[in-house]
Amino acid sequence: MTTSRSVDVVATGARTPIGLHCAASAAAYRGRISGVREHPFMIDRAGNPMIGALDSEIDPDMTGPDRFLALAIPALREVCEPLTGQPTTRSGVPLYLGLPEVRPGFTMHDAEAIRLGLQQAGSSLPIYFPEIDLFPHGHAAGLSALWSAAEKIRKGTLDACLVGGVDSYFHPDTMEWLDDNLQLAGALARSAFVPGEGAGFCLLMSREACARWHAEALGRIVAAALGNEPAVIKGPELCLGIGLTSVIRGVIGQPQLPQERINAIFCDINGERYRSEEWGFACLRLSQYFDDPAAYGSPADCWGDMGAASGPLFVMLACHAARRGCASGPRTLIWASSESGLRAAALLDTRRC
């Protein structure tokens, strides 16, 4: 990011297993309320009920794009609320959406069905979507979308962009795939995670657009970066955190940025040993940048693994912590790691601009 245009977060939207909107989800996370429970009918290989963090308001029989849309549309409606009645928004704000990587139970046909469903839902929202760009990159997808949007806003290509992510593991083929790979938390797996589902959105604007649309900044995207880790989670090589180190250094080690310590961290560490070890190696190289690199927030403990929705939901948590006065400081690092090797990170500053 080489230009000087500011990238502000002006609104967020969320739907999680522990809250139907941002305030409820953030409060439940702060209270360490868990949404983890037994699935009502899915059984693992050991004959036990599969464990997950399910949305309590959605029929557990619903699968595929319909389930994704049931998660995404309420969160999208929430992020648009602050701009209701603003006539300029009908001129169009693009939507960049993070989605899962192709996997059993999720195909690119599903991704296109989600795009179509969101286009149809847009007619009832105060923001018109001239385009919906998909980022089917898994855990780092939401932050990948954020990076792309922030780059265009900084360069003046866009004035505003909606960035989001939505994911759900609760398709029989997906859950069976996790079980077969020993990634599903349960009696048979020692390095596994609790599947979750949810959606997160944030509305990004340039400072000029904020003034034009009378929008208040909740925080500022100071920097964002993408990279790649060659030692993927299901590969034969040991991951030494090279890719993650690179992207984090890309957002916190830039010479033109103030050399202030990072006060808080949100990440997609979820119980898998691969992810915690990856962060451990990155910490060994970058510990001087943090107040406490071991004091990271891993919301998967409460709402399960959010996959592609992780990054935008982490932005929401940081913004709400600042608004409630319970943040440990204004500078928050957010990062996520996709199974295919994509790594993404962003630095958020929640000081009032």
GROMACS .gro file of C-alpha atoms in nm:
model
  353
    1MET     CA    1   0.000   0.000   0.000
    2THR     CA    2   0.184   0.302  -0.127
    3THR     CA    3  -0.074   0.581  -0.135
    4SER     CA    4  -0.205   0.792   0.147
    5ARG     CA    5  -0.583   0.750   0.125
    6SER     CA    6  -0.722   0.625   0.454
    7VAL     CA    7  -0.929   0.305   0.467
    8ASP     CA    8  -1.188   0.328   0.744
    9VAL     CA    9  -1.422   0.064   0.885
   10VAL     CA   10  -1.759   0.237   0.926
   11ALA     CA   11  -1.999  -0.052   0.997
   12THR     CA   12  -2.000  -0.423   1.074
   13GLY     CA   13  -2.250  -0.707   1.054
   14ALA     CA   14  -2.241  -1.055   1.204
   15ARG     CA   15  -2.430  -1.378   1.245
   16THR     CA   16  -2.270  -1.641   1.469
   17PRO     CA   17  -2.373  -1.943   1.679
   18ILE     CA   18  -2.347  -1.720   1.988
   19GLY     CA   19  -2.528  -1.414   1.857
   20LEU     CA   20  -2.772  -1.306   1.587
   21HIS     CA   21  -2.595  -0.971   1.538
   22CYS     CA   22  -2.270  -0.793   1.620
   23ALA     CA   23  -2.345  -0.670   1.971
   24ALA     CA   24  -2.475  -1.007   2.090
   25SER     CA   25  -2.189  -1.200   1.930
   26ALA     CA   26  -1.922  -0.968   2.072
   27ALA     CA   27  -2.077  -0.969   2.420
   28ALA     CA   28  -2.106  -1.348   2.421
   29TYR     CA   29  -1.744  -1.380   2.313
   30ARG     CA   30  -1.629  -1.144   2.589
   31GLY     CA   31  -1.825  -1.356   2.836
   32ARG     CA   32  -1.670  -1.673   2.689
   33ILE     CA   33  -2.013  -1.818   2.618
   34SER     CA   34  -1.989  -2.132   2.410
   35GLY     CA   35  -2.216  -2.226   2.121
   36VAL     CA   36  -2.072  -2.579   2.095
   37ARG     CA   37  -2.322  -2.865   2.112
   38GLU     CA   38  -2.398  -3.206   1.968
   39HIS     CA   39  -2.539  -3.218   1.619
   40PRO     CA   40  -2.901  -3.338   1.634
   41PHE     CA   41  -2.852  -3.626   1.389
   42MET     CA   42  -2.501  -3.646   1.237
   43ILE     CA   43  -2.292  -3.933   1.380
   44ASP     CA   44  -1.913  -3.975   1.358
   45ARG     CA   45  -1.717  -4.292   1.282
   46ALA     CA   46  -1.712  -4.387   1.649
   47GLY     CA   47  -2.092  -4.378   1.658
   48ASN     CA   48  -2.106  -4.060   1.866
   49PRO     CA   49  -2.297  -3.742   1.780
   50MET     CA   50  -2.077  -3.502   1.584
   51ILE     CA   51  -1.980  -3.187   1.773
   52GLY     CA   52  -2.034  -2.842   1.624
   53ALA     CA   53  -2.133  -2.483   1.685
   54LEU     CA   54  -2.461  -2.452   1.496
   55ASP     CA   55  -2.686  -2.154   1.440
   56SER     CA   56  -2.983  -2.227   1.664
   57GLU     CA   57  -3.231  -2.041   1.440
   58ILE     CA   58  -3.160  -2.236   1.119
   59ASP     CA   59  -3.313  -2.575   1.046
   60PRO     CA   60  -3.033  -2.833   1.082
   61ASP     CA   61  -3.171  -3.012   0.773
   62MET     CA   62  -3.096  -2.707   0.555
   63THR     CA   63  -2.770  -2.745   0.358
   64GLY     CA   64  -2.584  -2.595   0.066
   65PRO     CA   65  -2.626  -2.240  -0.067
   66ASP     CA   66  -2.957  -2.196   0.117
   67ARG     CA   67  -2.780  -2.235   0.450
   68PHE     CA   68  -2.504  -1.993   0.349
   69LEU     CA   69  -2.762  -1.735   0.243
   70ALA     CA   70  -2.958  -1.778   0.567
   71LEU     CA   71  -2.639  -1.684   0.751
   72ALA     CA   72  -2.518  -1.409   0.519
   73ILE     CA   73  -2.831  -1.205   0.449
   74PRO     CA   74  -2.908  -1.099   0.811
   75ALA     CA   75  -2.544  -0.999   0.864
   76LEU     CA   76  -2.546  -0.810   0.536
   77ARG     CA   77  -2.863  -0.631   0.639
   78GLU     CA   78  -2.701  -0.529   0.967
   79VAL     CA   79  -2.389  -0.383   0.808
   80CYS     CA   80  -2.608  -0.175   0.576
   81GLU     CA   81  -2.826  -0.029   0.855
   82PRO     CA   82  -2.614   0.283   0.924
   83LEU     CA   83  -2.660   0.393   0.562
   84THR     CA   84  -3.038   0.357   0.545
   85GLY     CA   85  -3.180   0.675   0.393
   86GLN     CA   86  -2.852   0.780   0.231
   87PRO     CA   87  -2.947   0.833  -0.137
   88THR     CA   88  -2.588   0.822  -0.260
   89THR     CA   89  -2.554   0.455  -0.163
   90ARG     CA   90  -2.796   0.355  -0.438
   91SER     CA   91  -2.524   0.450  -0.686
   92GLY     CA   92  -2.358   0.125  -0.590
   93VAL     CA   93  -2.109  -0.030  -0.350
   94PRO     CA   94  -1.932  -0.349  -0.464
   95LEU     CA   95  -1.935  -0.658  -0.243
   96TYR     CA   96  -1.623  -0.872  -0.201
   97LEU     CA   97  -1.718  -1.204  -0.046
   98GLY     CA   98  -1.495  -1.469   0.108
   99LEU     CA   99  -1.611  -1.830   0.066
  100PRO     CA  100  -1.472  -2.177   0.144
  101GLU     CA  101  -1.222  -2.346  -0.078
  102VAL     CA  102  -1.372  -2.620  -0.295
  103ARG     CA  103  -1.420  -2.925  -0.072
  104PRO     CA  104  -1.665  -3.213  -0.033
  105GLY     CA  105  -2.003  -3.049   0.019
  106PHE     CA  106  -1.900  -2.717  -0.142
  107THR     CA  107  -1.843  -2.657  -0.514
  108MET     CA  108  -1.807  -2.354  -0.739
  109HIS     CA  109  -2.167  -2.413  -0.845
  110ASP     CA  110  -2.260  -2.351  -0.482
  111ALA     CA  111  -2.050  -2.033  -0.484
  112GLU     CA  112  -2.233  -1.902  -0.791
  113ALA     CA  113  -2.569  -1.985  -0.631
  114ILE     CA  114  -2.467  -1.779  -0.328
  115ARG     CA  115  -2.369  -1.490  -0.553
  116LEU     CA  116  -2.708  -1.504  -0.726
  117GLY     CA  117  -2.893  -1.522  -0.394
  118LEU     CA  118  -2.711  -1.214  -0.263
  119GLN     CA  119  -2.783  -1.024  -0.585
  120GLN     CA  120  -3.152  -1.096  -0.539
  121ALA     CA  121  -3.140  -1.000  -0.170
  122GLY     CA  122  -2.973  -0.670  -0.260
  123SER     CA  123  -3.299  -0.528  -0.392
  124SER     CA  124  -3.426  -0.493  -0.033
  125LEU     CA  125  -3.107  -0.333   0.103
  126PRO     CA  126  -3.008   0.035   0.113
  127ILE     CA  127  -2.688  -0.045  -0.079
  128TYR     CA  128  -2.692  -0.155  -0.442
  129PHE     CA  129  -2.425  -0.409  -0.549
  130PRO     CA  130  -2.295  -0.329  -0.900
  131GLU     CA  131  -2.066  -0.629  -0.864
  132ILE     CA  132  -2.015  -0.923  -0.629
  133ASP     CA  133  -1.663  -1.062  -0.643
  134LEU     CA  134  -1.604  -1.404  -0.489
  135PHE     CA  135  -1.291  -1.508  -0.301
  136PRO     CA  136  -1.321  -1.888  -0.256
  137HIS     CA  137  -1.002  -1.920  -0.054
  138GLY     CA  138  -1.105  -2.074   0.279
  139HIS     CA  139  -0.990  -1.940   0.616
  140ALA     CA  140  -0.799  -1.646   0.468
  141ALA     CA  141  -1.075  -1.561   0.219
  142GLY     CA  142  -1.235  -1.279   0.414
  143LEU     CA  143  -0.901  -1.110   0.476
  144SER     CA  144  -0.805  -1.167   0.112
  145ALA     CA  145  -1.121  -0.979   0.013
  146LEU     CA  146  -1.035  -0.707   0.265
  147TRP     CA  147  -0.683  -0.672   0.122
  148SER     CA  148  -0.820  -0.633  -0.231
  149ALA     CA  149  -1.078  -0.374  -0.126
  150ALA     CA  150  -0.831  -0.176   0.084
  151GLU     CA  151  -0.580  -0.163  -0.201
  152LYS     CA  152  -0.842  -0.019  -0.437
  153ILE     CA  153  -0.968   0.235  -0.184
  154ARG     CA  154  -0.612   0.353  -0.110
  155LYS     CA  155  -0.537   0.391  -0.479
  156GLY     CA  156  -0.863   0.577  -0.548
  157THR     CA  157  -1.018   0.305  -0.764
  158LEU     CA  158  -1.301   0.265  -0.510
  159ASP     CA  159  -1.451   0.499  -0.253
  160ALA     CA  160  -1.633   0.226  -0.062
  161CYS     CA  161  -1.660  -0.152  -0.056
  162LEU     CA  162  -1.850  -0.412   0.143
  163VAL     CA  163  -1.619  -0.693   0.253
  164GLY     CA  164  -1.746  -1.015   0.403
  165GLY     CA  165  -1.722  -1.387   0.444
  166VAL     CA  166  -1.965  -1.669   0.504
  167ASP     CA  167  -1.904  -2.034   0.582
  168SER     CA  168  -2.076  -2.342   0.719
  169TYR     CA  169  -1.935  -2.690   0.765
  170PHE     CA  170  -2.276  -2.848   0.824
  171HIS     CA  171  -2.316  -3.048   0.507
  172PRO     CA  172  -2.301  -3.427   0.548
  173ASP     CA  173  -2.021  -3.461   0.291
  174THR     CA  174  -1.816  -3.186   0.458
  175MET     CA  175  -1.854  -3.328   0.807
  176GLU     CA  176  -1.768  -3.679   0.685
  177TRP     CA  177  -1.460  -3.539   0.511
  178LEU     CA  178  -1.346  -3.372   0.835
  179ASP     CA  179  -1.407  -3.696   1.023
  180ASP     CA  180  -1.209  -3.899   0.769
  181ASN     CA  181  -0.915  -3.657   0.797
  182LEU     CA  182  -0.923  -3.664   1.179
  183GLN     CA  183  -0.998  -3.291   1.185
  184LEU     CA  184  -1.336  -3.322   1.354
  185ALA     CA  185  -1.320  -3.272   1.729
  186GLY     CA  186  -1.421  -3.590   1.907
  187ALA     CA  187  -1.297  -3.906   2.072
  188LEU     CA  188  -1.086  -4.020   1.773
  189ALA     CA  189  -0.895  -3.698   1.698
  190ARG     CA  190  -0.625  -3.533   1.910
  191SER     CA  191  -0.553  -3.238   1.677
  192ALA     CA  192  -0.892  -3.126   1.552
  193PHE     CA  193  -1.146  -2.847   1.565
  194VAL     CA  194  -1.511  -2.776   1.632
  195PRO     CA  195  -1.687  -2.684   1.306
  196GLY     CA  196  -1.884  -2.362   1.315
  197GLU     CA  197  -2.089  -2.148   1.082
  198GLY     CA  198  -2.153  -1.780   1.044
  199ALA     CA  199  -2.111  -1.464   0.844
  200GLY     CA  200  -1.928  -1.139   0.898
  201PHE     CA  201  -1.923  -0.813   0.703
  202CYS     CA  202  -1.755  -0.477   0.730
  203LEU     CA  203  -1.810  -0.164   0.525
  204LEU     CA  204  -1.488   0.007   0.421
  205MET     CA  205  -1.472   0.368   0.302
  206SER     CA  206  -1.218   0.631   0.218
  207ARG     CA  207  -1.210   0.931   0.451
  208GLU     CA  208  -1.370   1.138   0.176
  209ALA     CA  209  -1.658   0.893   0.140
  210CYS     CA  210  -1.710   0.895   0.517
  211ALA     CA  211  -1.757   1.271   0.509
  212ARG     CA  212  -1.986   1.255   0.206
  213TRP     CA  213  -2.207   0.985   0.356
  214HIS     CA  214  -2.188   1.117   0.715
  215ALA     CA  215  -2.039   0.787   0.834
  216GLU     CA  216  -1.841   0.756   1.158
  217ALA     CA  217  -1.520   0.554   1.149
  218LEU     CA  218  -1.499   0.262   1.394
  219GLY     CA  219  -1.139   0.192   1.303
  220ARG     CA  220  -0.880   0.217   1.029
  221ILE     CA  221  -0.713  -0.055   0.823
  222VAL     CA  222  -0.351   0.052   0.864
  223ALA     CA  223  -0.210  -0.222   0.641
  224ALA     CA  224  -0.294  -0.561   0.496
  225ALA     CA  225  -0.089  -0.830   0.326
  226LEU     CA  226  -0.119  -1.166   0.150
  227GLY     CA  227   0.134  -1.445   0.119
  228ASN     CA  228   0.174  -1.818   0.078
  229GLU     CA  229   0.290  -2.105   0.299
  230PRO     CA  230   0.443  -2.395   0.099
  231ALA     CA  231   0.414  -2.645   0.386
  232VAL     CA  232   0.036  -2.696   0.381
  233ILE     CA  233  -0.160  -2.860   0.658
  234LYS     CA  234  -0.218  -3.195   0.484
  235GLY     CA  235   0.126  -3.205   0.319
  236PRO     CA  236   0.441  -3.397   0.418
  237GLU     CA  237   0.655  -3.094   0.511
  238LEU     CA  238   0.682  -2.942   0.856
  239CYS     CA  239   0.533  -2.593   0.867
  240LEU     CA  240   0.783  -2.347   1.017
  241GLY     CA  241   0.555  -2.046   0.981
  242ILE     CA  242   0.748  -1.890   0.692
  243GLY     CA  243   0.436  -1.770   0.508
  244LEU     CA  244   0.265  -1.637   0.819
  245THR     CA  245   0.581  -1.459   0.932
  246SER     CA  246   0.605  -1.292   0.591
  247VAL     CA  247   0.250  -1.152   0.588
  248ILE     CA  248   0.265  -1.034   0.950
  249ARG     CA  249   0.594  -0.863   0.888
  250GLY     CA  250   0.431  -0.708   0.583
  251VAL     CA  251   0.169  -0.533   0.795
  252ILE     CA  252   0.358  -0.444   1.112
  253GLY     CA  253   0.716  -0.400   0.996
  254GLN     CA  254   0.674  -0.133   0.730
  255PRO     CA  255   0.922   0.151   0.792
  256GLN     CA  256   0.665   0.422   0.716
  257LEU     CA  257   0.432   0.302   0.994
  258PRO     CA  258   0.462   0.413   1.357
  259GLN     CA  259   0.667   0.153   1.543
  260GLU     CA  260   0.411   0.098   1.818
  261ARG     CA  261   0.355  -0.242   1.971
  262ILE     CA  262   0.058  -0.459   1.879
  263ASN     CA  263  -0.187  -0.462   2.170
  264ALA     CA  264  -0.426  -0.742   2.066
  265ILE     CA  265  -0.442  -1.038   1.827
  266PHE     CA  266  -0.737  -1.223   1.673
  267CYS     CA  267  -0.664  -1.537   1.473
  268ASP     CA  268  -0.808  -1.866   1.351
  269ILE     CA  269  -0.618  -2.094   1.588
  270ASN     CA  270  -0.880  -2.360   1.645
  271GLY     CA  271  -0.730  -2.658   1.828
  272GLU     CA  272  -0.533  -2.803   1.538
  273ARG     CA  273  -0.169  -2.843   1.632
  274TYR     CA  274  -0.059  -2.723   1.288
  275ARG     CA  275  -0.204  -2.376   1.345
  276SER     CA  276  -0.073  -2.324   1.697
  277GLU     CA  277   0.275  -2.442   1.596
  278GLU     CA  278   0.270  -2.211   1.295
  279TRP     CA  279   0.197  -1.916   1.523
  280GLY     CA  280   0.466  -2.030   1.763
  281PHE     CA  281   0.732  -2.017   1.492
  282ALA     CA  282   0.610  -1.676   1.376
  283CYS     CA  283   0.623  -1.547   1.736
  284LEU     CA  284   0.986  -1.652   1.772
  285ARG     CA  285   1.073  -1.420   1.486
  286LEU     CA  286   0.838  -1.131   1.560
  287SER     CA  287   0.787  -1.119   1.937
  288GLN     CA  288   0.941  -0.772   1.966
  289TYR     CA  289   0.638  -0.623   1.789
  290PHE     CA  290   0.382  -0.740   2.048
  291ASP     CA  291   0.281  -0.653   2.401
  292ASP     CA  292   0.226  -1.026   2.455
  293PRO     CA  293   0.226  -1.262   2.154
  294ALA     CA  294   0.085  -1.543   2.370
  295ALA     CA  295  -0.225  -1.340   2.460
  296TYR     CA  296  -0.407  -1.400   2.133
  297GLY     CA  297  -0.782  -1.426   2.091
  298SER     CA  298  -0.907  -1.750   1.935
  299PRO     CA  299  -1.286  -1.709   1.902
  300ALA     CA  300  -1.316  -2.063   1.765
  301ASP     CA  301  -1.319  -2.166   2.132
  302CYS     CA  302  -1.665  -2.007   2.159
  303TRP     CA  303  -1.828  -2.008   1.816
  304GLY     CA  304  -1.636  -2.287   1.644
  305ASP     CA  305  -1.415  -2.258   1.339
  306MET     CA  306  -1.564  -1.991   1.111
  307GLY     CA  307  -1.359  -2.068   0.803
  308ALA     CA  308  -1.401  -1.801   0.535
  309ALA     CA  309  -1.598  -1.572   0.769
  310SER     CA  310  -1.311  -1.549   1.019
  311GLY     CA  311  -1.138  -1.227   0.910
  312PRO     CA  312  -1.443  -0.996   0.891
  313LEU     CA  313  -1.569  -1.134   1.222
  314PHE     CA  314  -1.234  -1.056   1.384
  315VAL     CA  315  -1.261  -0.697   1.255
  316MET     CA  316  -1.604  -0.681   1.416
  317LEU     CA  317  -1.471  -0.806   1.751
  318ALA     CA  318  -1.190  -0.551   1.754
  319CYS     CA  319  -1.423  -0.263   1.668
  320HIS     CA  320  -1.678  -0.362   1.932
  321ALA     CA  321  -1.413  -0.409   2.201
  322ALA     CA  322  -1.293  -0.055   2.132
  323ARG     CA  323  -1.644   0.089   2.140
  324ARG     CA  324  -1.717  -0.085   2.470
  325GLY     CA  325  -1.392   0.035   2.623
  326CYS     CA  326  -1.264  -0.316   2.692
  327ALA     CA  327  -0.991  -0.338   2.428
  328SER     CA  328  -0.638  -0.393   2.556
  329GLY     CA  329  -0.520  -0.122   2.318
  330PRO     CA  330  -0.596   0.039   1.981
  331ARG     CA  331  -0.371  -0.171   1.756
  332THR     CA  332  -0.503  -0.516   1.667
  333LEU     CA  333  -0.342  -0.773   1.442
  334ILE     CA  334  -0.577  -1.007   1.257
  335TRP     CA  335  -0.455  -1.312   1.068
  336ALA     CA  336  -0.584  -1.632   0.909
  337SER     CA  337  -0.438  -1.940   0.738
  338SER     CA  338  -0.605  -2.135   0.457
  339GLU     CA  339  -0.550  -2.506   0.403
  340SER     CA  340  -0.426  -2.442   0.047
  341GLY     CA  341  -0.142  -2.223   0.181
  342LEU     CA  342  -0.285  -1.872   0.149
  343ARG     CA  343  -0.192  -1.650   0.441
  344ALA     CA  344  -0.351  -1.311   0.512
  345ALA     CA  345  -0.310  -1.049   0.781
  346ALA     CA  346  -0.433  -0.698   0.857
  347LEU     CA  347  -0.353  -0.432   1.113
  348LEU     CA  348  -0.650  -0.242   1.256
  349ASP     CA  349  -0.624   0.080   1.456
  350THR     CA  350  -0.937   0.167   1.653
  351ARG     CA  351  -0.834   0.512   1.774
  352ARG     CA  352  -1.095   0.767   1.678
  353CYS     CA  353  -0.986   0.930   1.357
   0.00000   0.00000   0.00000
